[in-house]
PDB file of C-alpha atoms in Angstrom:
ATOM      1  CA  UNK A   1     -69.126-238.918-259.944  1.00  0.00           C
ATOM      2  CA  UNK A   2     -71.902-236.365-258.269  1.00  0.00           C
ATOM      3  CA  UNK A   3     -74.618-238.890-258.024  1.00  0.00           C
ATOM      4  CA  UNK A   4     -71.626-241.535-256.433  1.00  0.00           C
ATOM      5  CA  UNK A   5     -70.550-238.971-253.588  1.00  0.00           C
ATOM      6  CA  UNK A   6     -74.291-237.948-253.143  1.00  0.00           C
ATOM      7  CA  UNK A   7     -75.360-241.269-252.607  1.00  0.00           C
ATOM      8  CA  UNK A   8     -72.420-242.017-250.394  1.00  0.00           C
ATOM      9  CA  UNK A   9     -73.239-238.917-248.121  1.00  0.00           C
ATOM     10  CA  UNK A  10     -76.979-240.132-247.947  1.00  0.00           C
ATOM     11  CA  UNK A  11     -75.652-243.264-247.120  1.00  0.00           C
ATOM     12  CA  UNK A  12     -73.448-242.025-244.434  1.00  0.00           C
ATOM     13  CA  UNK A  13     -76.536-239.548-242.608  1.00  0.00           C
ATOM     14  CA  UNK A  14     -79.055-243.057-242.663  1.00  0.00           C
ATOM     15  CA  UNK A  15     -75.909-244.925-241.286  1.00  0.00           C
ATOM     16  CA  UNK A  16     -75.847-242.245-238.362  1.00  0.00           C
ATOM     17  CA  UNK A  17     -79.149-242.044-237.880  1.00  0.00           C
ATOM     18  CA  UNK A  18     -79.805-245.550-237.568  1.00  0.00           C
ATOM     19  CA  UNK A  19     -76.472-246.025-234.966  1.00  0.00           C
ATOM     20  CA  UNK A  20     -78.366-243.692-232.549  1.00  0.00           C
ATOM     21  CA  UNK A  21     -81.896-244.325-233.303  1.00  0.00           C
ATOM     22  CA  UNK A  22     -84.164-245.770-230.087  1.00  0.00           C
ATOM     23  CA  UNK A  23     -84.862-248.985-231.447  1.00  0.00           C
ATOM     24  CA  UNK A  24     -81.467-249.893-232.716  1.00  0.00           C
ATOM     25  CA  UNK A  25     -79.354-248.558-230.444  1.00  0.00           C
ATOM     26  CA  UNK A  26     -78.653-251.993-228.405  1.00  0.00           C
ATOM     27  CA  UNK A  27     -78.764-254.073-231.547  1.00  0.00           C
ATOM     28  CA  UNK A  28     -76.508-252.264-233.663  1.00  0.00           C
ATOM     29  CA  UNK A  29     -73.061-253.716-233.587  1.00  0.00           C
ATOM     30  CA  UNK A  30     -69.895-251.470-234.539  1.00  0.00           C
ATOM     31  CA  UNK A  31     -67.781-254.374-234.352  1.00  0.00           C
ATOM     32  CA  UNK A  32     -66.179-254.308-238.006  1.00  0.00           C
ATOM     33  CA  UNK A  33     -64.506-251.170-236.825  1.00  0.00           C
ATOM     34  CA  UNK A  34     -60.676-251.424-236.880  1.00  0.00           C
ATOM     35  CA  UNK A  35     -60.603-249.368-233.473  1.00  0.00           C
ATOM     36  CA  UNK A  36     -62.876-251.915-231.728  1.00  0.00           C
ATOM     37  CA  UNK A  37     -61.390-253.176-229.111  1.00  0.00           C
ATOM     38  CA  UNK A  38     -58.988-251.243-228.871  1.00  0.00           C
ATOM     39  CA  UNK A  39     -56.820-249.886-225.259  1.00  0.00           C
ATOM     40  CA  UNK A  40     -57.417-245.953-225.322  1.00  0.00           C
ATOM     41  CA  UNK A  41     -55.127-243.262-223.005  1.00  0.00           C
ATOM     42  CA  UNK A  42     -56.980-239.659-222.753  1.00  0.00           C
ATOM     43  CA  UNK A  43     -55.372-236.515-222.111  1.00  0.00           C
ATOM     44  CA  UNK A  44     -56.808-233.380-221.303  1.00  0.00           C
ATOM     45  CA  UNK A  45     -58.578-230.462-219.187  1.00  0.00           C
ATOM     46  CA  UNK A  46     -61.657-230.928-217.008  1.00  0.00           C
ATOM     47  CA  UNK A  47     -64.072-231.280-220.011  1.00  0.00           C
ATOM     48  CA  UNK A  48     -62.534-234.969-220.420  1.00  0.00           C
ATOM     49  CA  UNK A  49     -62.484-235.719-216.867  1.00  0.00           C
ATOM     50  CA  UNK A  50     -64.815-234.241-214.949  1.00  0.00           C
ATOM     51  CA  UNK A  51     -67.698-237.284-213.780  1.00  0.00           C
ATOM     52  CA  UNK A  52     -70.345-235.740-216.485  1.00  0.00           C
ATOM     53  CA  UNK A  53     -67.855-236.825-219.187  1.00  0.00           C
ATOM     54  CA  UNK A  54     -68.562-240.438-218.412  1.00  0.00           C
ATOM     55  CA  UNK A  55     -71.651-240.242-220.446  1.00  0.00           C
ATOM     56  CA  UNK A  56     -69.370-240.393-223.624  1.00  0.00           C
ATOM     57  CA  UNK A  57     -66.813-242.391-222.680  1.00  0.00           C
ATOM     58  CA  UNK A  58     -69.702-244.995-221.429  1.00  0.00           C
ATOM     59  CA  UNK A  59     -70.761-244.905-225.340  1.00  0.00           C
ATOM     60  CA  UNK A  60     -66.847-245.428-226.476  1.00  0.00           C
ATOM     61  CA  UNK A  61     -66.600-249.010-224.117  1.00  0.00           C
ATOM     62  CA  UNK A  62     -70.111-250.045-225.064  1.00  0.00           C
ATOM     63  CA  UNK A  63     -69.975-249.482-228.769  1.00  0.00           C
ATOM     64  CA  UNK A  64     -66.206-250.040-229.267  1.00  0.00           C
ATOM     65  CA  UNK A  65     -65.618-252.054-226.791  1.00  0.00           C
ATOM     66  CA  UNK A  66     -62.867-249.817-225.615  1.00  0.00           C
ATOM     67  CA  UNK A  67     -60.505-249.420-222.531  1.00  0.00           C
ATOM     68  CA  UNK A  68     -60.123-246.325-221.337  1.00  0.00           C
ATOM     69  CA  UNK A  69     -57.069-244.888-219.302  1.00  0.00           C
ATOM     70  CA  UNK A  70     -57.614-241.103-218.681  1.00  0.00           C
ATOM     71  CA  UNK A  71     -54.523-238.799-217.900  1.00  0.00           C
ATOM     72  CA  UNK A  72     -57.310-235.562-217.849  1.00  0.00           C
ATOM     73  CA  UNK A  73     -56.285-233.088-215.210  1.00  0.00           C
ATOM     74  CA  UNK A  74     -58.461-230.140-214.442  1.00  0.00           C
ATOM     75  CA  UNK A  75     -56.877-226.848-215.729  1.00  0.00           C
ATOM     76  CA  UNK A  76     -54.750-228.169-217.961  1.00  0.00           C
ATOM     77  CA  UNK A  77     -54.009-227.131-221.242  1.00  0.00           C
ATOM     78  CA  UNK A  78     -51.153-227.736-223.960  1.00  0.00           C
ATOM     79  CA  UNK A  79     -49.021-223.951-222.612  1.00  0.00           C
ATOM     80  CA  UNK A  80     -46.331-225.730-220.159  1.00  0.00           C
ATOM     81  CA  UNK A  81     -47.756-222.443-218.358  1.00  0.00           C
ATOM     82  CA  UNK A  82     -51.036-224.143-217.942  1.00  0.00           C
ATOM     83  CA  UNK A  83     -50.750-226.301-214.759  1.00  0.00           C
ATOM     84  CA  UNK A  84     -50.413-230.098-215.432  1.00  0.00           C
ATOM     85  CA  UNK A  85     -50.357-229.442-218.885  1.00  0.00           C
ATOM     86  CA  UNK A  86     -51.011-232.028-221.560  1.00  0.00           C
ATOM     87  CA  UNK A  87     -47.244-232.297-222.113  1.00  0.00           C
ATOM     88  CA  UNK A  88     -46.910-233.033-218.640  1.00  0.00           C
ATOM     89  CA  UNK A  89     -49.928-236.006-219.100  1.00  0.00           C
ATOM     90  CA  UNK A  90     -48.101-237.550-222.116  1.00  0.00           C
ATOM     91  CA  UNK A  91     -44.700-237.630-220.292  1.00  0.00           C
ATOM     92  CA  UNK A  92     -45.960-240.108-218.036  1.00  0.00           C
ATOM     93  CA  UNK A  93     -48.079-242.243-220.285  1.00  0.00           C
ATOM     94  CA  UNK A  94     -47.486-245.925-221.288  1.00  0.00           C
ATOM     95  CA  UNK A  95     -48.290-248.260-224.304  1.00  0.00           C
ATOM     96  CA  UNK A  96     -51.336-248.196-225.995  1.00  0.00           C
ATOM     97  CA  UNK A  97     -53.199-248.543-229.363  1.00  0.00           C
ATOM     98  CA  UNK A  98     -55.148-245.161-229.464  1.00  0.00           C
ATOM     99  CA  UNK A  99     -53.929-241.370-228.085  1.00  0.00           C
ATOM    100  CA  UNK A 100     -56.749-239.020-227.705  1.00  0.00           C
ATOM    101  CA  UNK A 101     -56.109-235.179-227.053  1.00  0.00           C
ATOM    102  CA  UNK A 102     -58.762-233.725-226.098  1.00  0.00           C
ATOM    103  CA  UNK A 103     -58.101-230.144-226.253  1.00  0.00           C
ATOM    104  CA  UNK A 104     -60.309-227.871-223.781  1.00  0.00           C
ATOM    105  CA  UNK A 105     -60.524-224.150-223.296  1.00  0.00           C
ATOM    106  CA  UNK A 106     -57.758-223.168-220.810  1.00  0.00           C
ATOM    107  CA  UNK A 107     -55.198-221.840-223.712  1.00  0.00           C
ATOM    108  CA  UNK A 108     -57.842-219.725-224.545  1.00  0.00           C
ATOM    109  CA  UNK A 109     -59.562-218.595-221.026  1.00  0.00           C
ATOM    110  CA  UNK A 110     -56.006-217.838-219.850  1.00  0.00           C
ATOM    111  CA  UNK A 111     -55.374-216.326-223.090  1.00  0.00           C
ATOM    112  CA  UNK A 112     -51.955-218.245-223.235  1.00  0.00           C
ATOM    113  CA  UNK A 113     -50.271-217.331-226.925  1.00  0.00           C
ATOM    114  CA  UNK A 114     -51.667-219.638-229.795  1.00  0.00           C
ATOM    115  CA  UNK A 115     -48.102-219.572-231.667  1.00  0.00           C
ATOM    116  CA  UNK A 116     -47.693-221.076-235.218  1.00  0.00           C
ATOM    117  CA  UNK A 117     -48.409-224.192-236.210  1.00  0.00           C
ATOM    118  CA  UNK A 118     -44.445-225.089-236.769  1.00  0.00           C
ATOM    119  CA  UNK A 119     -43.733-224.299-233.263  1.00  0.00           C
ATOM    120  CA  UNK A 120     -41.489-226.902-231.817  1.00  0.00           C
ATOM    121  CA  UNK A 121     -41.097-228.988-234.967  1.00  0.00           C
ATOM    122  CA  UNK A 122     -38.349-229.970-237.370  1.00  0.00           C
ATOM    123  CA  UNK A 123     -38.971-226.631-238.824  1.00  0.00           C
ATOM    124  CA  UNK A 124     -37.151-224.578-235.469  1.00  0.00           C
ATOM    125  CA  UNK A 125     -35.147-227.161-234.583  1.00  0.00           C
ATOM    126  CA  UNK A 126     -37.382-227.924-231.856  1.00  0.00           C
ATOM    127  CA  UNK A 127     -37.243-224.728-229.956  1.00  0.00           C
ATOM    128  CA  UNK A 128     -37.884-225.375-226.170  1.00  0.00           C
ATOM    129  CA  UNK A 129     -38.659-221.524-225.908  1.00  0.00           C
ATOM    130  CA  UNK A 130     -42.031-222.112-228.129  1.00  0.00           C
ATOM    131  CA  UNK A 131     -43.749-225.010-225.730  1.00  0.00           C
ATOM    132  CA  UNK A 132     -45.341-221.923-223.552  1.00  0.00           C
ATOM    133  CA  UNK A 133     -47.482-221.575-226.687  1.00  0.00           C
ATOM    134  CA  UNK A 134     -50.466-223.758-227.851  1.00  0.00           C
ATOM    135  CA  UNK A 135     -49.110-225.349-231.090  1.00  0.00           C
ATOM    136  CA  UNK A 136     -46.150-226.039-229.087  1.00  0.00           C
ATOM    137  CA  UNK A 137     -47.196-227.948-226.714  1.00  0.00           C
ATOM    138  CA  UNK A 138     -49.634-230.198-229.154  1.00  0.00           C
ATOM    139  CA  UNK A 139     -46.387-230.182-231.406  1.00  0.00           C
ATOM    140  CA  UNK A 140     -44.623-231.700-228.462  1.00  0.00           C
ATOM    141  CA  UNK A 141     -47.051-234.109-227.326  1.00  0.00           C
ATOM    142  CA  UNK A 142     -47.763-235.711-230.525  1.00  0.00           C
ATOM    143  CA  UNK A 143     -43.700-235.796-230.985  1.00  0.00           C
ATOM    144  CA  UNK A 144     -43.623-237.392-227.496  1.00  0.00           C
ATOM    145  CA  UNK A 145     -46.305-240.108-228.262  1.00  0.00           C
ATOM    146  CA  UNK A 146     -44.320-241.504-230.897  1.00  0.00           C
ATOM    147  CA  UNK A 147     -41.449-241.918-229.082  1.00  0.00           C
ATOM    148  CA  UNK A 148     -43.122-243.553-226.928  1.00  0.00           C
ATOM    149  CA  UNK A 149     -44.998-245.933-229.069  1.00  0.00           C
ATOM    150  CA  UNK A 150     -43.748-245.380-232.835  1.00  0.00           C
ATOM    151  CA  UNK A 151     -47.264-247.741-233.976  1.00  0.00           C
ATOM    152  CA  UNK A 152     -49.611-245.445-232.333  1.00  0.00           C
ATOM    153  CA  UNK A 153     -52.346-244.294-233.668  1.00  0.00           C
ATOM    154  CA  UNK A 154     -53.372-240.538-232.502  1.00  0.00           C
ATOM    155  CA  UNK A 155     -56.569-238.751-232.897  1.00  0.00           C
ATOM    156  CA  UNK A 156     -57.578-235.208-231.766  1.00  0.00           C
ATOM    157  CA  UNK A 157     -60.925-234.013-230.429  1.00  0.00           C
ATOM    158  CA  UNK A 158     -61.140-229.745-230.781  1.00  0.00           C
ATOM    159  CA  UNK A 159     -61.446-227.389-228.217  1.00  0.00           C
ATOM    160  CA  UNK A 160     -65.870-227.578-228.213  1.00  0.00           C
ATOM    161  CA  UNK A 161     -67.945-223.955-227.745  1.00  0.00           C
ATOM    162  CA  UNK A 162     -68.054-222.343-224.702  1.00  0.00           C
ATOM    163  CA  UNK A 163     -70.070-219.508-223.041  1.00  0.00           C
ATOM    164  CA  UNK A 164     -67.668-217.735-221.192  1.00  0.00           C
ATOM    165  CA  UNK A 165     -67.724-214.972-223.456  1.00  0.00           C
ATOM    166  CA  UNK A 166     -68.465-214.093-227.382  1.00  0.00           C
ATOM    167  CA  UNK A 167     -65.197-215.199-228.550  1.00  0.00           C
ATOM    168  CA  UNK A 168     -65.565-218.587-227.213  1.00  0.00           C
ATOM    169  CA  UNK A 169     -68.787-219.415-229.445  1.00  0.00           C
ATOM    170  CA  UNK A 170     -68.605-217.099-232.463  1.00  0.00           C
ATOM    171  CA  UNK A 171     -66.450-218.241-235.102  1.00  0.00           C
ATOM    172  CA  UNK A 172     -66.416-215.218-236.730  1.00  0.00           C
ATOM    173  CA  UNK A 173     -65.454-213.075-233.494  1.00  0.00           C
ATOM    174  CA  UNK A 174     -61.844-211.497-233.461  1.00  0.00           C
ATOM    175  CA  UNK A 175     -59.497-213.121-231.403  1.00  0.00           C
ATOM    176  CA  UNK A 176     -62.002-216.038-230.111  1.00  0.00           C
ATOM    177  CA  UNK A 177     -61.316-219.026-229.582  1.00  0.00           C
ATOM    178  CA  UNK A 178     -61.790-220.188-233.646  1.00  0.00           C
ATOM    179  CA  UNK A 179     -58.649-218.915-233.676  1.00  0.00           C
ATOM    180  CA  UNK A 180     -57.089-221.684-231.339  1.00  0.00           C
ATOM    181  CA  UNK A 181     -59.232-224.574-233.141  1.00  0.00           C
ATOM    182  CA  UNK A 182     -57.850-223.506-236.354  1.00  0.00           C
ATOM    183  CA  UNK A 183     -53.963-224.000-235.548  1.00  0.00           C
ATOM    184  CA  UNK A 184     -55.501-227.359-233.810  1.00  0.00           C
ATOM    185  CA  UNK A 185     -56.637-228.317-237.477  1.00  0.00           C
ATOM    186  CA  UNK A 186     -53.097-227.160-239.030  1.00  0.00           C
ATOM    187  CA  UNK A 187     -51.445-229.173-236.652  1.00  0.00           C
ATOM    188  CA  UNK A 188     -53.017-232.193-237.461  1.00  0.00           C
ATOM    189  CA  UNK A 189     -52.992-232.062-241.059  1.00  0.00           C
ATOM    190  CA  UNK A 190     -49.524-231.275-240.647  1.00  0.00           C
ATOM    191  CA  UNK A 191     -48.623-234.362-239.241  1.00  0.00           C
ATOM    192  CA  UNK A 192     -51.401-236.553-240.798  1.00  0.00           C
ATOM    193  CA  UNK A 193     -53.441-237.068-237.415  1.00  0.00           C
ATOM    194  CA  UNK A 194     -57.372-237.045-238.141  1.00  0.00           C
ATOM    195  CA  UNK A 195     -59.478-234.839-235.801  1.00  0.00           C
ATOM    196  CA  UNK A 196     -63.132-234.090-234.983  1.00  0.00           C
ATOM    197  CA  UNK A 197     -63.923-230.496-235.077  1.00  0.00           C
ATOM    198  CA  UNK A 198     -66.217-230.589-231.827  1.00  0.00           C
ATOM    199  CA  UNK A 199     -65.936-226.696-231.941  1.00  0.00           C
ATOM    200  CA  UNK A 200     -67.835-226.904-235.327  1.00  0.00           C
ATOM    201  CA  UNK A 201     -70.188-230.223-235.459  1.00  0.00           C
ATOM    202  CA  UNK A 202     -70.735-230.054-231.641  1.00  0.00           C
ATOM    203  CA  UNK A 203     -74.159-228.772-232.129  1.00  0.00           C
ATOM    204  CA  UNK A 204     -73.747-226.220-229.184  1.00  0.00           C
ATOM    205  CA  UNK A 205     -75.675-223.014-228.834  1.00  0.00           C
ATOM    206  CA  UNK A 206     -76.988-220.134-227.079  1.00  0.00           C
ATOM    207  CA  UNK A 207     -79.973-221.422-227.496  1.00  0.00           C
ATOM    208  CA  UNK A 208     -79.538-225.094-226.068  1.00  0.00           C
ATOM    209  CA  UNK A 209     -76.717-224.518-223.960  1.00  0.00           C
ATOM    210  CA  UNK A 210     -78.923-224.425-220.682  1.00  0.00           C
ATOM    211  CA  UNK A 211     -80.414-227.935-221.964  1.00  0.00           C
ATOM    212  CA  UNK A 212     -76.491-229.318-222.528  1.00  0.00           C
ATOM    213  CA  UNK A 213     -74.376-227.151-220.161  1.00  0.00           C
ATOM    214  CA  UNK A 214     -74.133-227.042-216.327  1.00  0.00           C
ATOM    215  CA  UNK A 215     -71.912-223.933-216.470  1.00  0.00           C
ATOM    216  CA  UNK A 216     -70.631-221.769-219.073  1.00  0.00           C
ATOM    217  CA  UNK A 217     -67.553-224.033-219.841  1.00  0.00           C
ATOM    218  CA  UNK A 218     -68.544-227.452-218.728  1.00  0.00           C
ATOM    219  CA  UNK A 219     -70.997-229.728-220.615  1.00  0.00           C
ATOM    220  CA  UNK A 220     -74.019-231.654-218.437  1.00  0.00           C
ATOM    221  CA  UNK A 221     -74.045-235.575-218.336  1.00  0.00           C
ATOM    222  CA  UNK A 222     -77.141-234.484-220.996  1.00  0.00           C
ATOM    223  CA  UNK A 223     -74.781-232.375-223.094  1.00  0.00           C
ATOM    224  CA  UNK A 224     -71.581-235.358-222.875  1.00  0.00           C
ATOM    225  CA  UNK A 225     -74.021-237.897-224.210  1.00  0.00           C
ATOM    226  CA  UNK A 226     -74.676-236.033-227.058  1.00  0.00           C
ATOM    227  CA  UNK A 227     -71.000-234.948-227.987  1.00  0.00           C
ATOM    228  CA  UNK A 228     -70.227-238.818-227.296  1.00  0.00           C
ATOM    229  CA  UNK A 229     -72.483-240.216-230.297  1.00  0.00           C
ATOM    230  CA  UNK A 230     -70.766-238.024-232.516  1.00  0.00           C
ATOM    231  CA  UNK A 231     -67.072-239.243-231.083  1.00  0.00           C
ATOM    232  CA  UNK A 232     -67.976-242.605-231.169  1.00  0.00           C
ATOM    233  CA  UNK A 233     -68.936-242.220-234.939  1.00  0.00           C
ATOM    234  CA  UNK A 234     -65.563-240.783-235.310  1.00  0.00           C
ATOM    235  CA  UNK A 235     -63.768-243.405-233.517  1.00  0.00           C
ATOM    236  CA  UNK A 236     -65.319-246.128-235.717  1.00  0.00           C
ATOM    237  CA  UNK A 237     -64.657-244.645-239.186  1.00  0.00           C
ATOM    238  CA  UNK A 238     -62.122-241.551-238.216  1.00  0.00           C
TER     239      UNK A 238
END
């Protein structure tokens, strides 16, 4: 059973390597995916909407042959306090095959309250009082999705590093923003919703971030292209 799952991770690695390498980039087709073609609807802060973030989402409609509707707002977050929050995006969304939150650092920067994972679910009764909170709001907008379209399918990209401060790179820092990935994860297993940990197997640093950063938040086209190989990986085999 070792040998089996080593193989199948060395399998997996030559697999990525070989979706991304220079010379078989353009000939390599991800068409057996059951996500290809797929119509996609996006919600989230500036990291999925400012023009930079094209460079990924170019690599989702070229690989996956995707279409892409994006509800990103800049500022937004999943607090109701923060602006146009995510709740707000998902209240006005349509039909479609694939819901991607994309959760970005403005829970955290405005240090609005992570709350528990069970915050407005079956387990409160739905307690309007607990959407100013994180978990709330993804509680509510993953609720709200499947009212909308009971077959969708939902995935959920992590809040990714920062450089804003310690806390918002350092997983091990008190209080950083680990801290509102982690209740991201919970979430999701909660309700059976794969993720990518971006925050984790972004591949961000203090010593690349001038290479893949244009400020201390916000990744560079550079930066996007790199974080979209590894989505579109996920989006083909989540």
């Amino acid at each position: 059973m070792k040998k089996s799952i080593v193989c199948l991770v060395v399998q997996f690695f030559v697999f990525s390597n070989s979706v991304f390498s220079q010379n078989e980039l353009e000939t390599l087709s991800l068409k057996e995916s059951f996500n290809y073609g797929k119509s996609v609807a996006v919600f989230g802060g500036s990291v999925s909407v400012i023009p930079a973030s094209d460079s990924a989402k170019i690599l989702w409609e070229e690989y996956l042959g995707m279409t892409i509707t994006n509800y990103g707002v800049p500022g937004a977050g999943f607090s109701s306090l923060q602006g146009k929050s995510l709740q707000l995006q998902v209240d006005e969304a349509g039909v479609f095959d694939i819901y991607i939150l994309w959760a970005s650092t403005n829970d955290y920067t405005n240090d609005r309250k992570i709350g528990e994972y069970t915050d407005y679910t079956e387990f409160d009764g739905y307690d309007e009082s607990k959407l100013t909170t994180q978990a709330g709001g993804i509680n509510y907008c993953i609720k709200k999705i499947y009212e909308i379209n009971p077959n969708a399918t939902i995935y959920f990209f992590t809040s990714s590093k920062a450089f804003v401060d310690r806390g918002a790179y350092d997983p091990f820092h008190e209080q950083g923003m680990v801290q509102y990935v982690e209740i991201q994860k919970m979430i999701c297993e909660l309700h059976g919703i794969p993720f990518l940990d971006q925050f984790t197997l972004g591949g961000y640093n203090i010593f690349n971030k001038d290479l893949y950063y244009s400020d201390p938040i916000h990744m560079n086209a550079l930066g996007y292209k790199k974080l979209g190989k590894l989505q579109v990986s996920f989006l083909a085999f989540p």
